[in-house]
């Protein structure tokens, strides 16, 4: 794998909320998850398991449940600033990959370290691997982080996920509907419109932190 | 980028603790960090900044400080099960990439969600991007998670990292010393000895969680 290819893959990986109806072949889903298996994890615990959801009724139920849980939270706390934009569109994707983590494996982690955070970081890396692997098939993805109590409980109930598991992420997956995403530009041009990124020189320091690059609290 | 290339890259990415002395060209380091910039992050906050450490005295100081902090922890708490194996070898790598996170950006995250965990997962993904990008240059890496109070404080002091930043990970980077790693096999054969991974069928469920695949508490 050449550097340039990886750079283009990382840049092309973009969030997409509107997908074409075309189903994603099972062997493609398997290949994507096969790459996810090779993600690094704390103590090589490989805490991930995946629930693949293609059934429309189930996808819609997941989407509705999460959104209603967030709505309730907003009613209780008006400072709650979360727009469940990705969550409300989950049912539009042909495939949802639900990334779960086996909390029991936290026993393998060094004591004193924050086990929950090590589990979280392993599962986030795994979800990113899914996104990269999907991009290598020309598939688009989105990312819904679930790990806050009420939405997680709702998804676990719907998918009969055992108590010892967390549900951290849901990755919607499918062929992008470029028209619906109001993108008339071709895929090759997407690259030029990669999302905003800070310049490299602003974030790299040599030897020690260069305080002249420190951003004010603005 | 073809799927097969990404699969091989993900499999080839391996932990290595013994590196050749050859320095890593600055433009290669920059290219690696350029890919890391394209990692996804919560609310596209891009909380990462990188301190590149090549100075031997500094690398040794970081290594020593972390190890001594862990030793103290072990003396206080004999149940502490952590072997600072990677940490004690940090000075052997030609380059250390210290991955820091600006905690102030947690303000951009949805309230009610656990900001600290969203920050952690963004930084872990970024560290993995560094590893993948390094692998695309034939470079080997290791991974030292720092995010526990005392080692983090030690590293921040040594590198003059501002208070508002966390230090989450240190990625040692260099050309692998295959002989010292007691690997006589060539790089192409490494692939066949990829680290243990659970089988795909064990971790994939369709429609809902398949309880027949649930592992006992063994």
Tab-separated table of C-alpha atoms in Angstrom:
chain	number	residue	atom	x	y	z
A	1	UNK	CA	0.000	0.000	0.000
A	2	UNK	CA	1.479	3.252	-1.104
A	3	UNK	CA	1.365	6.399	0.981
A	4	UNK	CA	-0.406	8.426	-1.712
A	5	UNK	CA	-3.209	5.865	-1.910
A	6	UNK	CA	-3.748	5.961	1.836
A	7	UNK	CA	-3.767	9.768	1.849
A	8	UNK	CA	-6.454	9.814	-0.833
A	9	UNK	CA	-8.470	7.199	1.023
A	10	UNK	CA	-8.299	9.190	4.282
A	11	UNK	CA	-9.322	12.359	2.459
A	12	UNK	CA	-12.130	10.705	0.494
A	13	UNK	CA	-13.652	9.156	3.593
A	14	UNK	CA	-16.494	11.549	4.198
A	15	UNK	CA	-19.705	11.660	6.102
A	16	UNK	CA	-22.766	10.970	3.984
A	17	UNK	CA	-26.375	10.854	5.091
A	18	UNK	CA	-28.108	10.068	1.825
A	19	UNK	CA	-27.521	6.711	0.232
A	20	UNK	CA	-28.681	4.964	-2.928
A	21	UNK	CA	-31.072	2.057	-2.385
A	22	UNK	CA	-28.630	-0.483	-3.849
A	23	UNK	CA	-27.902	-3.191	-1.286
A	24	UNK	CA	-24.321	-3.833	-0.203
A	25	UNK	CA	-23.243	-7.410	-1.027
A	26	UNK	CA	-22.714	-9.591	2.049
A	27	UNK	CA	-19.182	-10.464	0.967
A	28	UNK	CA	-18.317	-6.772	0.857
A	29	UNK	CA	-19.650	-6.290	4.397
A	30	UNK	CA	-17.592	-9.283	5.536
A	31	UNK	CA	-14.460	-7.904	3.900
A	32	UNK	CA	-14.974	-4.556	5.611
A	33	UNK	CA	-15.366	-6.189	9.015
A	34	UNK	CA	-12.352	-8.371	8.292
A	35	UNK	CA	-10.198	-5.241	8.163
A	36	UNK	CA	-11.820	-3.930	11.335
A	37	UNK	CA	-10.644	-7.096	13.097
A	38	UNK	CA	-7.043	-6.004	12.562
A	39	UNK	CA	-7.478	-2.781	14.507
A	40	UNK	CA	-5.217	-2.400	17.513
A	41	UNK	CA	-6.884	-2.636	20.921
A	42	UNK	CA	-5.809	-2.198	24.527
A	43	UNK	CA	-4.018	-5.385	25.628
A	44	UNK	CA	-5.009	-6.887	22.232
A	45	UNK	CA	-8.386	-7.517	23.868
A	46	UNK	CA	-10.337	-7.203	20.591
A	47	UNK	CA	-13.438	-6.181	22.517
A	48	UNK	CA	-15.522	-5.589	19.381
A	49	UNK	CA	-18.494	-7.494	18.067
A	50	UNK	CA	-20.681	-6.299	15.220
A	51	UNK	CA	-24.407	-6.460	14.620
A	52	UNK	CA	-25.233	-6.002	10.944
A	53	UNK	CA	-28.709	-4.537	10.476
A	54	UNK	CA	-30.295	-4.453	7.017
A	55	UNK	CA	-33.964	-4.928	7.907
A	56	UNK	CA	-35.816	-1.674	7.256
A	57	UNK	CA	-38.247	-2.010	10.160
A	58	UNK	CA	-35.400	-2.548	12.585
A	59	UNK	CA	-33.342	0.330	11.176
A	60	UNK	CA	-36.325	2.630	11.505
A	61	UNK	CA	-37.012	1.453	15.051
A	62	UNK	CA	-33.396	2.142	16.068
A	63	UNK	CA	-33.491	5.575	14.493
A	64	UNK	CA	-36.828	6.489	16.113
A	65	UNK	CA	-35.849	5.235	19.556
A	66	UNK	CA	-32.596	7.168	19.652
A	67	UNK	CA	-34.210	10.367	18.431
A	68	UNK	CA	-37.054	10.109	20.948
A	69	UNK	CA	-34.571	9.562	23.774
A	70	UNK	CA	-32.704	12.705	22.762
A	71	UNK	CA	-35.940	14.645	22.495
A	72	UNK	CA	-36.851	13.670	26.042
A	73	UNK	CA	-33.403	14.723	27.229
A	74	UNK	CA	-33.877	18.127	25.591
A	75	UNK	CA	-37.234	18.603	27.250
A	76	UNK	CA	-35.691	17.894	30.622
A	77	UNK	CA	-32.610	20.042	30.015
A	78	UNK	CA	-32.970	22.962	27.614
A	79	UNK	CA	-29.207	23.547	27.573
A	80	UNK	CA	-28.769	20.176	25.859
A	81	UNK	CA	-27.257	21.202	22.541
A	82	UNK	CA	-27.309	17.963	20.599
A	83	UNK	CA	-28.922	17.705	17.168
A	84	UNK	CA	-29.515	14.023	16.410
A	85	UNK	CA	-29.082	14.696	12.693
A	86	UNK	CA	-27.222	11.494	11.825
A	87	UNK	CA	-29.357	9.438	14.208
A	88	UNK	CA	-32.628	10.592	12.628
A	89	UNK	CA	-31.437	9.440	9.192
A	90	UNK	CA	-30.097	6.019	10.172
A	91	UNK	CA	-32.952	4.165	8.460
A	92	UNK	CA	-31.959	5.645	5.080
A	93	UNK	CA	-28.733	3.625	4.919
A	94	UNK	CA	-28.925	0.135	3.390
A	95	UNK	CA	-26.714	-1.220	6.191
A	96	UNK	CA	-26.058	-0.290	9.797
A	97	UNK	CA	-22.973	-1.689	11.493
A	98	UNK	CA	-23.534	-1.597	15.240
A	99	UNK	CA	-20.178	-1.701	17.032
A	100	UNK	CA	-20.446	-3.321	20.468
A	101	UNK	CA	-17.764	-3.852	23.097
A	102	UNK	CA	-17.463	-6.636	25.639
A	103	UNK	CA	-16.948	-4.872	28.969
A	104	UNK	CA	-15.718	-8.090	30.566
A	105	UNK	CA	-12.475	-7.738	28.634
A	106	UNK	CA	-11.663	-4.622	30.640
A	107	UNK	CA	-10.281	-7.095	33.176
A	108	UNK	CA	-7.344	-7.570	30.806
A	109	UNK	CA	-6.451	-3.893	31.067
A	110	UNK	CA	-3.894	-2.530	33.478
A	111	UNK	CA	-5.472	-1.640	36.793
A	112	UNK	CA	-5.162	2.048	37.721
A	113	UNK	CA	-5.738	3.004	34.092
A	114	UNK	CA	-9.246	3.983	33.134
A	115	UNK	CA	-10.649	0.762	31.704
A	116	UNK	CA	-13.732	2.399	30.284
A	117	UNK	CA	-11.620	4.844	28.305
A	118	UNK	CA	-9.338	2.100	26.986
A	119	UNK	CA	-12.414	0.188	25.836
A	120	UNK	CA	-13.839	3.321	24.198
A	121	UNK	CA	-10.651	4.110	22.337
A	122	UNK	CA	-10.354	0.534	21.025
A	123	UNK	CA	-13.928	0.629	19.711
A	124	UNK	CA	-13.503	4.061	18.118
A	125	UNK	CA	-10.428	2.860	16.240
A	126	UNK	CA	-12.419	-0.159	15.086
A	127	UNK	CA	-15.241	2.073	13.817
A	128	UNK	CA	-12.728	4.184	11.902
A	129	UNK	CA	-11.307	1.010	10.345
A	130	UNK	CA	-14.810	0.201	9.120
A	131	UNK	CA	-15.048	3.640	7.530
A	132	UNK	CA	-11.680	3.348	5.791
A	133	UNK	CA	-12.411	-0.163	4.542
A	134	UNK	CA	-15.833	0.966	3.277
A	135	UNK	CA	-14.208	3.872	1.436
A	136	UNK	CA	-11.891	1.426	-0.333
A	137	UNK	CA	-15.064	-0.046	-1.917
A	138	UNK	CA	-16.405	3.373	-2.866
A	139	UNK	CA	-18.946	3.132	-0.072
A	140	UNK	CA	-19.892	6.118	2.022
A	141	UNK	CA	-20.439	6.047	5.767
A	142	UNK	CA	-21.603	8.215	8.613
A	143	UNK	CA	-20.904	7.955	12.328
A	144	UNK	CA	-23.332	7.951	15.224
A	145	UNK	CA	-21.757	7.759	18.658
A	146	UNK	CA	-24.189	6.046	20.999
A	147	UNK	CA	-22.308	5.792	24.271
A	148	UNK	CA	-24.577	7.755	26.511
A	149	UNK	CA	-26.933	5.755	28.722
A	150	UNK	CA	-30.445	6.120	27.292
A	151	UNK	CA	-29.758	5.642	23.545
A	152	UNK	CA	-27.409	2.772	24.341
A	153	UNK	CA	-30.063	1.055	26.445
A	154	UNK	CA	-32.626	1.486	23.650
A	155	UNK	CA	-30.368	-0.047	20.987
A	156	UNK	CA	-29.351	-2.918	23.265
A	157	UNK	CA	-32.985	-3.780	23.897
A	158	UNK	CA	-33.952	-3.664	20.207
A	159	UNK	CA	-31.055	-5.867	19.116
A	160	UNK	CA	-31.058	-8.199	22.142
A	161	UNK	CA	-27.465	-7.299	22.949
A	162	UNK	CA	-26.315	-8.921	26.206
A	163	UNK	CA	-25.893	-6.863	29.357
A	164	UNK	CA	-22.091	-7.252	29.414
A	165	UNK	CA	-21.748	-5.368	26.134
A	166	UNK	CA	-21.612	-1.655	25.437
A	167	UNK	CA	-22.929	-0.176	22.205
A	168	UNK	CA	-20.508	2.566	21.246
A	169	UNK	CA	-21.074	3.387	17.602
A	170	UNK	CA	-23.436	2.870	14.707
A	171	UNK	CA	-21.893	3.212	11.263
A	172	UNK	CA	-24.457	3.657	8.456
A	173	UNK	CA	-23.076	2.324	5.216
A	174	UNK	CA	-24.051	2.381	1.567
A	175	UNK	CA	-23.372	3.747	-1.883
A	176	UNK	CA	-23.599	7.533	-1.694
A	177	UNK	CA	-26.498	9.223	-3.431
A	178	UNK	CA	-24.499	12.060	-4.867
A	179	UNK	CA	-27.546	13.859	-6.250
A	180	UNK	CA	-29.434	13.770	-2.991
A	181	UNK	CA	-26.374	14.960	-1.137
A	182	UNK	CA	-26.661	17.940	-3.471
A	183	UNK	CA	-23.291	17.168	-4.827
A	184	UNK	CA	-23.200	17.408	-8.562
A	185	UNK	CA	-19.454	17.131	-8.533
A	186	UNK	CA	-17.947	13.780	-9.396
A	187	UNK	CA	-16.257	11.610	-6.772
A	188	UNK	CA	-12.801	12.678	-7.879
A	189	UNK	CA	-13.716	16.266	-7.160
A	190	UNK	CA	-14.912	15.471	-3.663
A	191	UNK	CA	-11.269	15.290	-2.710
A	192	UNK	CA	-10.833	18.988	-3.416
A	193	UNK	CA	-13.694	19.751	-1.078
A	194	UNK	CA	-12.353	17.706	1.813
A	195	UNK	CA	-13.660	19.013	5.122
A	196	UNK	CA	-11.822	21.808	6.840
A	197	UNK	CA	-8.591	20.784	8.492
A	198	UNK	CA	-6.117	22.861	10.450
A	199	UNK	CA	-2.806	23.365	8.673
A	200	UNK	CA	-0.041	20.915	9.509
A	201	UNK	CA	2.375	23.610	10.687
A	202	UNK	CA	-0.196	24.815	13.223
A	203	UNK	CA	-0.382	21.474	14.991
A	204	UNK	CA	3.178	20.130	14.824
A	205	UNK	CA	5.805	21.033	17.390
A	206	UNK	CA	9.423	19.928	17.487
A	207	UNK	CA	11.446	18.984	20.604
A	208	UNK	CA	8.840	20.479	22.912
A	209	UNK	CA	5.610	22.417	22.704
A	210	UNK	CA	6.108	25.680	20.775
A	211	UNK	CA	4.107	28.145	22.837
A	212	UNK	CA	4.017	30.663	19.968
A	213	UNK	CA	1.575	28.274	18.265
A	214	UNK	CA	-0.744	28.114	21.269
A	215	UNK	CA	-4.264	29.175	20.342
A	216	UNK	CA	-5.956	31.756	22.507
A	217	UNK	CA	-9.214	30.847	24.278
A	218	UNK	CA	-11.206	32.564	21.501
B	1	UNK	CA	-6.864	2.727	-2.884
B	2	UNK	CA	-7.824	-0.849	-3.359
B	3	UNK	CA	-9.321	-2.959	-0.606
B	4	UNK	CA	-6.595	-5.584	-0.808
B	5	UNK	CA	-3.908	-2.968	-0.278
B	6	UNK	CA	-5.644	-1.626	2.807
B	7	UNK	CA	-6.096	-5.116	4.213
B	8	UNK	CA	-2.386	-5.808	3.826
B	9	UNK	CA	-1.511	-2.477	5.394
B	10	UNK	CA	-3.769	-3.143	8.386
B	11	UNK	CA	-2.272	-6.601	8.811
B	12	UNK	CA	1.313	-5.423	8.397
B	13	UNK	CA	0.931	-2.693	10.987
B	14	UNK	CA	2.600	-4.324	13.938
B	15	UNK	CA	4.077	-3.362	17.218
B	16	UNK	CA	7.840	-3.149	17.194
B	17	UNK	CA	10.122	-2.203	20.043
B	18	UNK	CA	13.510	-2.450	18.382
B	19	UNK	CA	14.359	-0.003	15.650
B	20	UNK	CA	17.339	0.597	13.396
B	21	UNK	CA	19.309	3.780	14.117
B	22	UNK	CA	18.490	5.284	10.706
B	23	UNK	CA	16.780	8.622	11.153
B	24	UNK	CA	13.345	9.169	9.637
B	25	UNK	CA	13.385	12.035	7.110
B	26	UNK	CA	11.447	15.120	8.259
B	27	UNK	CA	9.322	15.098	5.105
B	28	UNK	CA	8.245	11.533	5.875
B	29	UNK	CA	7.210	12.549	9.407
B	30	UNK	CA	5.270	15.479	7.951
B	31	UNK	CA	3.512	13.230	5.457
B	32	UNK	CA	2.519	10.824	8.207
B	33	UNK	CA	1.086	13.629	10.328
B	34	UNK	CA	-0.660	15.007	7.266
B	35	UNK	CA	-2.712	11.809	7.057
B	36	UNK	CA	-3.395	11.962	10.806
B	37	UNK	CA	-4.980	15.386	10.253
B	38	UNK	CA	-7.700	13.740	8.155
B	39	UNK	CA	-8.871	11.545	11.009
B	40	UNK	CA	-12.483	12.009	12.034
B	41	UNK	CA	-13.071	13.660	15.397
B	42	UNK	CA	-16.078	14.451	17.565
B	43	UNK	CA	-17.775	17.577	16.162
B	44	UNK	CA	-14.808	17.843	13.734
B	45	UNK	CA	-12.967	19.438	16.649
B	46	UNK	CA	-9.534	18.182	15.493
B	47	UNK	CA	-8.273	18.313	19.068
B	48	UNK	CA	-4.853	16.878	18.195
B	49	UNK	CA	-1.457	18.522	18.264
B	50	UNK	CA	1.798	16.641	17.895
B	51	UNK	CA	5.167	17.017	19.551
B	52	UNK	CA	7.897	15.347	17.509
B	53	UNK	CA	10.804	14.240	19.710
B	54	UNK	CA	14.063	13.090	18.148
B	55	UNK	CA	16.568	14.294	20.733
B	56	UNK	CA	18.043	11.285	22.528
B	57	UNK	CA	18.370	12.954	25.936
B	58	UNK	CA	14.731	14.002	25.857
B	59	UNK	CA	13.551	10.582	24.680
B	60	UNK	CA	15.481	8.939	27.508
B	61	UNK	CA	14.106	11.408	30.054
B	62	UNK	CA	10.526	10.699	28.944
B	63	UNK	CA	11.095	6.976	29.101
B	64	UNK	CA	12.734	7.139	32.561
B	65	UNK	CA	10.113	9.434	34.052
B	66	UNK	CA	7.205	7.282	32.926
B	67	UNK	CA	8.811	4.081	34.139
B	68	UNK	CA	9.663	5.589	37.528
B	69	UNK	CA	6.101	6.819	37.961
B	70	UNK	CA	4.793	3.327	37.277
B	71	UNK	CA	7.325	1.841	39.699
B	72	UNK	CA	6.113	4.157	42.436
B	73	UNK	CA	2.519	3.188	41.681
B	74	UNK	CA	3.435	-0.483	41.997
B	75	UNK	CA	5.111	0.098	45.335
B	76	UNK	CA	2.010	1.809	46.638
B	77	UNK	CA	-0.393	-0.770	45.206
B	78	UNK	CA	0.919	-4.296	44.740
B	79	UNK	CA	-2.169	-5.307	42.749
B	80	UNK	CA	-1.105	-2.892	40.003
B	81	UNK	CA	-0.541	-5.227	37.093
B	82	UNK	CA	1.033	-2.970	34.511
B	83	UNK	CA	4.360	-3.801	32.853
B	84	UNK	CA	5.717	-0.606	31.297
B	85	UNK	CA	7.439	-2.628	28.578
B	86	UNK	CA	6.848	-0.236	25.702
B	87	UNK	CA	7.446	2.795	27.908
B	88	UNK	CA	10.854	1.539	29.078
B	89	UNK	CA	12.016	1.203	25.467
B	90	UNK	CA	10.798	4.552	24.150
B	91	UNK	CA	14.313	5.991	23.870
B	92	UNK	CA	15.278	3.279	21.377
B	93	UNK	CA	13.010	4.686	18.652
B	94	UNK	CA	14.478	7.368	16.383
B	95	UNK	CA	11.262	9.384	16.647
B	96	UNK	CA	8.536	9.764	19.226
B	97	UNK	CA	5.240	11.313	18.173
B	98	UNK	CA	3.530	12.659	21.259
B	99	UNK	CA	-0.215	12.996	20.599
B	100	UNK	CA	-1.783	15.785	22.660
B	101	UNK	CA	-5.397	16.924	22.847
B	102	UNK	CA	-6.758	20.389	23.498
B	103	UNK	CA	-9.313	19.920	26.264
B	104	UNK	CA	-10.832	23.326	25.559
B	105	UNK	CA	-12.384	21.881	22.391
B	106	UNK	CA	-14.586	19.647	24.520
B	107	UNK	CA	-16.856	22.696	24.679
B	108	UNK	CA	-17.805	21.918	21.073
B	109	UNK	CA	-19.136	18.511	22.095
B	110	UNK	CA	-22.771	17.813	22.883
B	111	UNK	CA	-23.522	18.375	26.544
B	112	UNK	CA	-24.762	15.279	28.371
B	113	UNK	CA	-22.298	13.160	26.384
B	114	UNK	CA	-19.051	12.331	28.079
B	115	UNK	CA	-16.690	14.944	26.688
B	116	UNK	CA	-13.579	13.301	28.038
B	117	UNK	CA	-14.438	10.065	26.250
B	118	UNK	CA	-15.180	11.820	22.962
B	119	UNK	CA	-11.804	13.532	23.224
B	120	UNK	CA	-10.094	10.222	23.983
B	121	UNK	CA	-11.688	8.426	21.067
B	122	UNK	CA	-10.726	11.202	18.639
B	123	UNK	CA	-7.100	11.072	19.790
B	124	UNK	CA	-6.950	7.274	19.631
B	125	UNK	CA	-8.190	7.319	16.034
B	126	UNK	CA	-5.551	9.916	15.247
B	127	UNK	CA	-2.815	7.738	16.779
B	128	UNK	CA	-3.997	4.783	14.693
B	129	UNK	CA	-3.852	6.965	11.571
B	130	UNK	CA	-0.217	7.690	12.412
B	131	UNK	CA	0.465	3.970	12.649
B	132	UNK	CA	-1.205	3.189	9.319
B	133	UNK	CA	0.538	6.060	7.558
B	134	UNK	CA	3.881	4.968	9.025
B	135	UNK	CA	3.278	1.421	7.796
B	136	UNK	CA	2.730	2.757	4.274
B	137	UNK	CA	6.371	3.918	4.401
B	138	UNK	CA	7.586	0.579	5.745
B	139	UNK	CA	8.053	2.136	9.168
B	140	UNK	CA	7.261	0.258	12.338
B	141	UNK	CA	5.530	1.754	15.340
B	142	UNK	CA	4.559	0.948	18.904
B	143	UNK	CA	1.904	2.465	21.110
B	144	UNK	CA	2.184	3.820	24.625
B	145	UNK	CA	-1.037	5.065	26.152
B	146	UNK	CA	-0.214	7.790	28.635
B	147	UNK	CA	-3.597	9.000	29.831
B	148	UNK	CA	-3.287	8.293	33.505
B	149	UNK	CA	-2.433	11.212	35.747
B	150	UNK	CA	1.191	10.792	36.873
B	151	UNK	CA	2.854	9.775	33.551
B	152	UNK	CA	0.846	12.419	31.722
B	153	UNK	CA	1.987	15.104	34.167
B	154	UNK	CA	5.614	13.986	33.780
B	155	UNK	CA	5.523	14.155	29.982
B	156	UNK	CA	3.743	17.508	29.984
B	157	UNK	CA	6.410	18.982	32.239
B	158	UNK	CA	9.316	17.640	30.163
B	159	UNK	CA	7.871	18.922	26.881
B	160	UNK	CA	6.416	22.186	28.243
B	161	UNK	CA	2.938	21.216	27.071
B	162	UNK	CA	0.319	23.766	28.189
B	163	UNK	CA	-2.085	22.962	30.998
B	164	UNK	CA	-5.133	22.895	28.701
B	165	UNK	CA	-3.751	19.898	26.798
B	166	UNK	CA	-3.915	16.201	27.573
B	167	UNK	CA	-1.170	13.811	26.517
B	168	UNK	CA	-2.906	10.641	25.415
B	169	UNK	CA	-0.449	8.614	23.389
B	170	UNK	CA	3.198	8.317	22.452
B	171	UNK	CA	3.879	6.559	19.168
B	172	UNK	CA	7.527	5.433	18.767
B	173	UNK	CA	8.433	5.318	15.113
B	174	UNK	CA	11.329	4.047	13.039
B	175	UNK	CA	12.608	1.451	10.637
B	176	UNK	CA	12.206	-1.937	12.284
B	177	UNK	CA	15.337	-3.798	13.323
B	178	UNK	CA	14.194	-7.167	12.094
B	179	UNK	CA	17.208	-8.987	13.514
B	180	UNK	CA	16.857	-7.528	16.963
B	181	UNK	CA	13.166	-8.288	16.953
B	182	UNK	CA	14.318	-11.869	16.418
B	183	UNK	CA	12.505	-11.929	13.177
B	184	UNK	CA	14.538	-13.467	10.440
B	185	UNK	CA	11.566	-13.605	8.185
B	186	UNK	CA	11.264	-10.923	5.534
B	187	UNK	CA	8.648	-8.203	5.701
B	188	UNK	CA	6.380	-9.981	3.247
B	189	UNK	CA	6.262	-12.976	5.557
B	190	UNK	CA	5.309	-10.899	8.560
B	191	UNK	CA	1.826	-10.875	7.120
B	192	UNK	CA	1.471	-14.578	7.724
B	193	UNK	CA	2.375	-14.083	11.356
B	194	UNK	CA	-0.130	-11.306	12.018
B	195	UNK	CA	-1.117	-11.201	15.669
B	196	UNK	CA	-3.923	-13.391	16.912
B	197	UNK	CA	-7.361	-12.253	15.876
B	198	UNK	CA	-10.726	-13.765	16.652
B	199	UNK	CA	-12.450	-15.278	13.637
B	200	UNK	CA	-14.853	-13.060	11.745
B	201	UNK	CA	-17.811	-15.423	12.203
B	202	UNK	CA	-17.341	-15.291	15.980
B	203	UNK	CA	-17.830	-11.538	16.149
B	204	UNK	CA	-20.440	-10.819	13.483
B	205	UNK	CA	-24.162	-11.031	14.164
B	206	UNK	CA	-26.994	-10.422	11.732
B	207	UNK	CA	-30.304	-8.649	12.488
B	208	UNK	CA	-29.750	-8.893	16.233
B	209	UNK	CA	-27.248	-10.342	18.658
B	210	UNK	CA	-26.907	-14.103	18.156
B	211	UNK	CA	-26.771	-15.370	21.720
B	212	UNK	CA	-25.343	-18.732	20.617
B	213	UNK	CA	-22.110	-16.852	19.902
B	214	UNK	CA	-21.978	-15.308	23.382
B	215	UNK	CA	-18.731	-16.174	25.135
B	216	UNK	CA	-18.899	-17.545	28.641
B	217	UNK	CA	-17.170	-15.663	31.466
B	218	UNK	CA	-14.167	-18.044	31.219
